[in-house]
């Protein structure tokens, strides 16, 4: 698998008990479906669903759109992690994988910790449970 940023060969690496394809040059990583939820700090809910659901896939970012490193011919689109965080990820609608640039997993984990702390204070609205259930049926 080639890194979409540096075109360097990404290698299979172990990060916090999880295997990911990682670029040794730019520290970016490819996460297959389910990988974002697995790599993030302990949390409730589905981070991948909340990131992709109802997103416009139109976000300015320092990195241009790129081909998916896992799909043959799949294009990655810009998606904002969990809405209103300013963390822009690359997402492939074909394989549902994410490319995280170097340092983005740390930013995501900081955000997840803050959300989990806030979530302890405010319960999820009923429609969120319904949306999660529908997402499970679709995926």
XYZ file of N, CA and C in Angstrom:
417
model
N 0.854 -1.170 0.000
C 0.000 0.000 0.000
C 0.903 1.236 0.000
N 0.616 2.166 -0.897
C 1.400 3.395 -1.001
C 0.719 4.525 -0.218
N 1.523 5.320 0.443
C 1.022 6.493 1.156
C 0.511 7.499 0.129
N -0.711 8.015 0.295
C -1.231 8.982 -0.666
C -0.572 10.361 -0.561
N 0.194 10.600 0.474
C 0.851 11.901 0.647
C 2.284 11.886 0.112
N 3.060 10.871 0.491
C 4.478 10.859 0.131
C 4.828 9.830 -0.939
N 3.857 8.976 -1.292
C 4.048 7.879 -2.236
C 5.059 6.854 -1.734
N 5.370 6.910 -0.434
C 6.238 5.933 0.217
C 5.422 4.681 0.509
N 6.063 3.552 0.549
C 5.369 2.304 0.885
C 4.950 2.347 2.358
N 3.646 2.256 2.604
C 3.138 2.187 3.970
C 3.336 0.771 4.479
N 3.711 0.648 5.724
C 3.986 -0.666 6.293
C 2.963 -0.988 7.364
N 2.773 -2.257 7.570
C 1.866 -2.701 8.619
C 2.561 -2.459 9.954
N 1.899 -1.691 10.814
C 2.493 -1.337 12.105
C 1.483 -1.606 13.214
N 1.986 -1.786 14.399
C 1.119 -1.984 15.552
C 1.125 -0.697 16.365
N -0.053 -0.156 16.602
C -0.201 1.087 17.342
C -1.260 0.862 18.408
N -0.844 0.907 19.665
C -1.786 0.686 20.777
C -2.619 -0.580 20.583
N -1.957 -1.685 20.310
C -2.622 -2.989 20.167
C -3.392 -3.158 18.863
N -3.353 -2.187 17.961
C -4.098 -2.262 16.705
C -3.117 -2.242 15.541
N -3.413 -3.045 14.522
C -2.584 -3.051 13.331
C -3.148 -2.064 12.321
N -2.281 -1.213 11.800
C -2.663 -0.213 10.798
C -1.559 -0.136 9.752
N -1.915 0.327 8.558
C -0.905 0.644 7.570
C -0.456 2.059 7.840
N 0.833 2.245 8.067
C 1.382 3.528 8.462
C 2.540 3.920 7.557
N 2.631 5.226 7.273
C 3.723 5.733 6.458
C 4.873 6.154 7.372
N 6.048 5.576 7.190
C 7.182 5.936 8.044
C 7.674 7.360 7.798
N 7.347 7.921 6.642
C 7.825 9.268 6.307
C 6.932 10.370 6.887
N 5.615 10.289 6.653
C 4.713 11.371 7.083
C 3.906 11.031 8.343
N 4.010 9.791 8.831
C 3.287 9.300 10.001
C 1.779 9.180 9.766
N 1.340 9.258 8.508
C -0.073 9.051 8.187
C -0.422 7.583 8.329
N -1.729 7.305 8.401
C -2.142 5.903 8.529
C -3.483 5.665 7.859
N -3.634 4.460 7.325
C -4.896 4.027 6.737
C -5.629 3.165 7.759
N -6.906 3.500 7.990
C -7.748 2.720 8.889
C -8.885 2.105 8.089
N -8.960 0.794 8.079
C -10.050 0.083 7.428
C -11.341 0.338 8.212
N -12.508 -0.014 7.631
C -13.760 0.185 8.373
C -13.678 -0.433 9.768
N -14.102 0.335 10.756
C -14.038 -0.090 12.147
C -12.761 0.346 12.839
N -11.757 0.728 12.062
C -10.463 1.097 12.613
C -10.477 2.392 13.412
N -11.261 3.362 12.963
C -11.328 4.629 13.691
C -11.937 4.410 15.070
N -12.988 3.635 15.136
C -13.590 3.321 16.437
C -12.633 2.545 17.326
N -11.874 1.646 16.729
C -10.930 0.838 17.508
C -9.738 1.648 18.004
N -9.268 2.598 17.209
C -8.072 3.366 17.550
C -8.352 4.516 18.515
N -9.562 5.015 18.523
C -9.883 6.176 19.351
C -9.951 5.796 20.828
N -9.811 6.805 21.653
C -9.966 6.629 23.095
C -11.280 5.897 23.371
N -11.400 5.205 24.493
C -12.666 4.541 24.817
C -13.831 5.538 24.756
N -14.903 5.105 24.088
C -16.038 5.995 23.862
C -17.307 5.184 23.668
N -18.418 5.876 23.799
C -19.705 5.274 23.470
C -20.080 5.710 22.074
N -20.833 4.891 21.368
C -21.303 5.269 20.045
C -20.321 4.896 18.950
N -20.701 5.257 17.745
C -19.954 4.916 16.544
C -19.365 6.193 15.960
N -18.065 6.387 16.130
C -17.408 7.596 15.634
C -17.432 7.666 14.119
N -17.323 6.529 13.459
C -17.337 6.535 12.002
C -18.692 6.990 11.484
N -19.762 6.508 12.092
C -21.108 6.926 11.696
C -21.288 8.413 11.927
N -20.929 8.894 13.100
C -21.152 10.307 13.415
C -20.267 11.221 12.576
N -19.171 10.704 12.045
C -18.292 11.495 11.190
C -18.837 11.579 9.765
N -19.340 10.488 9.244
C -19.751 10.419 7.844
C -21.216 10.806 7.641
N -22.083 10.472 8.568
C -23.516 10.707 8.415
C -23.801 12.194 8.228
N -24.491 12.520 7.159
C -24.928 13.885 6.836
C -23.784 14.864 6.578
N -22.558 14.380 6.397
C -21.448 15.282 6.095
C -21.555 15.753 4.646
N -21.066 16.951 4.369
C -21.109 17.510 3.015
C -19.993 16.980 2.128
N -18.954 16.411 2.709
C -17.772 15.924 1.980
C -17.114 17.056 1.190
N -17.255 18.269 1.694
C -16.682 19.444 1.035
C -16.061 20.333 2.103
N -14.788 20.064 2.414
C -14.107 20.812 3.466
C -12.733 21.252 2.976
N -12.389 22.506 3.230
C -11.032 22.939 2.860
C -10.009 22.236 3.749
N -8.896 21.896 3.162
C -7.850 21.198 3.901
C -6.515 21.510 3.238
N -5.451 21.457 4.004
C -4.119 21.733 3.468
C -3.692 20.676 2.450
N -4.206 19.454 2.581
C -3.848 18.363 1.668
C -4.914 18.227 0.591
N -4.514 18.096 -0.665
C -5.500 17.926 -1.737
C -6.159 16.550 -1.667
N -7.345 16.400 -2.271
C -7.971 15.071 -2.344
C -7.023 14.090 -3.035
N -7.155 12.834 -2.690
C -6.214 11.837 -3.191
C -6.941 10.540 -3.526
N -6.227 9.652 -4.179
C -6.755 8.307 -4.436
C -6.684 7.512 -3.137
N -7.619 6.599 -2.968
C -7.618 5.739 -1.788
C -6.444 4.760 -1.892
N -5.648 4.632 -0.837
C -4.520 3.699 -0.894
C -4.950 2.237 -0.851
N -6.197 1.963 -0.465
C -6.661 0.577 -0.340
C -7.505 0.121 -1.523
N -8.172 1.046 -2.207
C -9.062 0.700 -3.328
C -8.367 0.961 -4.649
N -8.658 0.151 -5.591
C -8.152 0.407 -6.928
C -9.075 1.427 -7.594
N -8.633 2.666 -7.663
C -9.418 3.698 -8.335
C -10.370 4.465 -7.441
N -10.482 4.112 -6.168
C -11.365 4.844 -5.264
C -10.793 6.218 -4.947
N -11.642 7.227 -4.915
C -11.221 8.588 -4.576
C -11.596 8.878 -3.130
N -10.691 9.513 -2.424
C -10.977 9.900 -1.048
C -11.573 11.304 -1.059
N -12.485 11.522 -0.124
C -13.151 12.810 0.008
C -12.883 13.356 1.405
N -13.014 14.660 1.533
C -12.779 15.317 2.816
C -14.039 15.227 3.680
N -13.842 14.794 4.919
C -14.938 14.670 5.877
C -14.442 15.235 7.209
N -15.335 15.920 7.912
C -14.945 16.502 9.195
C -15.241 15.519 10.318
N -14.228 15.208 11.097
C -14.414 14.276 12.207
C -15.477 14.807 13.162
N -16.519 14.041 13.329
C -17.559 14.251 14.326
C -18.171 15.657 14.350
N -18.158 16.369 13.264
C -18.823 17.668 13.078
C -18.331 18.743 14.049
N -17.966 19.868 13.519
C -17.546 21.075 14.264
C -16.279 20.885 15.094
N -15.381 20.036 14.636
C -14.117 19.863 15.361
C -12.947 20.500 14.618
N -13.111 20.732 13.321
C -12.027 21.256 12.513
C -10.990 20.205 12.148
N -11.238 18.944 12.487
C -10.320 17.847 12.144
C -10.824 17.239 10.835
N -10.112 17.516 9.746
C -10.532 17.066 8.423
C -9.780 15.793 8.052
N -10.549 14.740 7.782
C -9.993 13.432 7.435
C -10.279 13.123 5.974
N -9.571 12.173 5.431
C -9.844 11.673 4.088
C -10.628 10.371 4.233
N -11.731 10.264 3.477
C -12.642 9.127 3.596
C -12.948 8.574 2.210
N -12.960 7.263 2.091
C -13.298 6.594 0.836
C -14.693 5.989 0.953
N -15.601 6.459 0.125
C -16.970 5.910 0.155
C -17.016 4.471 -0.373
N -16.053 4.100 -1.214
C -16.052 2.742 -1.772
C -15.730 1.687 -0.718
N -14.610 1.853 -0.020
C -14.201 0.841 0.965
C -14.518 1.270 2.399
N -14.959 2.521 2.583
C -15.324 3.100 3.888
C -14.117 3.211 4.825
N -12.922 3.320 4.253
C -11.714 3.492 5.046
C -11.362 4.965 5.201
N -10.515 5.250 6.181
C -10.060 6.610 6.459
C -8.548 6.687 6.317
N -8.060 7.810 5.799
C -6.630 8.122 5.865
C -6.487 9.252 6.867
N -5.659 9.030 7.881
C -5.371 10.053 8.884
C -3.957 10.546 8.663
N -3.796 11.848 8.546
C -2.463 12.421 8.425
C -1.776 12.344 9.778
N -0.455 12.486 9.775
C 0.314 12.438 11.014
C -0.229 13.414 12.042
N -0.436 12.939 13.258
C -0.919 13.772 14.354
C -2.428 13.839 14.488
N -3.176 13.377 13.478
C -4.640 13.472 13.563
C -5.233 12.515 14.589
N -4.632 11.343 14.789
C -5.181 10.429 15.790
C -5.068 11.043 17.182
N -4.003 11.783 17.441
C -3.866 12.449 18.742
C -4.930 13.532 18.906
N -5.178 14.294 17.833
C -6.230 15.328 17.890
C -7.606 14.694 18.092
N -7.851 13.571 17.420
C -9.126 12.859 17.571
C -9.282 12.385 19.008
N -8.236 11.801 19.576
C -8.330 11.293 20.946
C -8.563 12.410 21.956
N -7.977 13.566 21.742
C -8.231 14.716 22.611
C -9.702 15.115 22.518
N -10.231 15.140 21.307
C -11.637 15.497 21.092
C -12.571 14.458 21.712
N -12.246 13.175 21.539
C -13.089 12.104 22.092
C -13.140 12.195 23.619
N -11.999 12.454 24.241
C -11.987 12.613 25.705
C -12.909 13.741 26.139
N -12.829 14.872 25.436
C -13.676 16.023 25.770
C -15.153 15.690 25.551
N -15.463 14.990 24.463
C -16.852 14.616 24.184
C -17.387 13.633 25.223
N -16.558 12.679 25.612
C -16.995 11.706 26.615
C -17.265 12.384 27.960
N -16.425 13.333 28.331
C -16.653 14.065 29.575
C -17.945 14.868 29.492
N -18.182 15.523 28.362
C -19.408 16.291 28.181
C -20.620 15.365 28.125
N -20.449 14.182 27.520
C -21.547 13.223 27.390
C -22.009 12.657 28.717
N -21.128 12.617 29.687
C -21.531 12.136 31.010
C -22.523 13.095 31.649
N -22.445 14.351 31.221
C -23.322 15.371 31.785
C -24.655 15.446 31.058
N -24.687 15.131 29.740
C -25.898 15.257 28.936
C -26.179 13.931 28.241
N -27.346 13.309 28.476
C -27.659 12.031 27.825
C -27.962 12.232 26.331
N -27.762 11.163 25.540
C -28.075 11.206 24.111
C -29.572 11.385 23.903
N -29.967 12.194 22.897
C -31.385 12.304 22.571
C -31.870 11.007 21.922
N -33.184 10.716 22.027
C -33.719 9.457 21.478
C -33.449 9.267 19.992
N -33.482 10.347 19.201
C -33.273 10.184 17.755
C -31.874 9.701 17.431
N -30.904 9.955 18.305
C -29.541 9.488 18.058
C -29.479 7.961 18.138
N -30.195 7.385 19.085
C -30.244 5.917 19.189
C -30.867 5.317 17.938
N -31.912 5.969 17.426
C -32.562 5.500 16.202
C -31.605 5.606 15.011
N -30.884 6.712 14.910
C -29.931 6.898 13.815
C -28.831 5.837 13.870
N -28.344 5.530 15.072
C -27.307 4.509 15.219
C -27.827 3.144 14.769
N -29.072 2.829 15.138
C -29.669 1.558 14.758
C -29.821 1.462 13.237
N -30.263 2.550 12.613
C -30.418 2.563 11.159
C -29.067 2.422 10.469
N -28.037 3.067 10.999
C -26.688 2.976 10.411
C -26.202 1.532 10.449
N -26.480 0.833 11.543
C -26.073 -0.561 11.663
C -26.740 -1.422 10.599
N -28.014 -1.144 10.315
C -28.727 -1.908 9.291
C -28.168 -1.632 7.902
N -27.768 -0.386 7.644
C -27.265 0.000 6.323
C -25.878 -0.551 6.082
N -25.033 -0.584 7.120
C -23.662 -1.026 6.913
C -23.515 -2.474 6.968
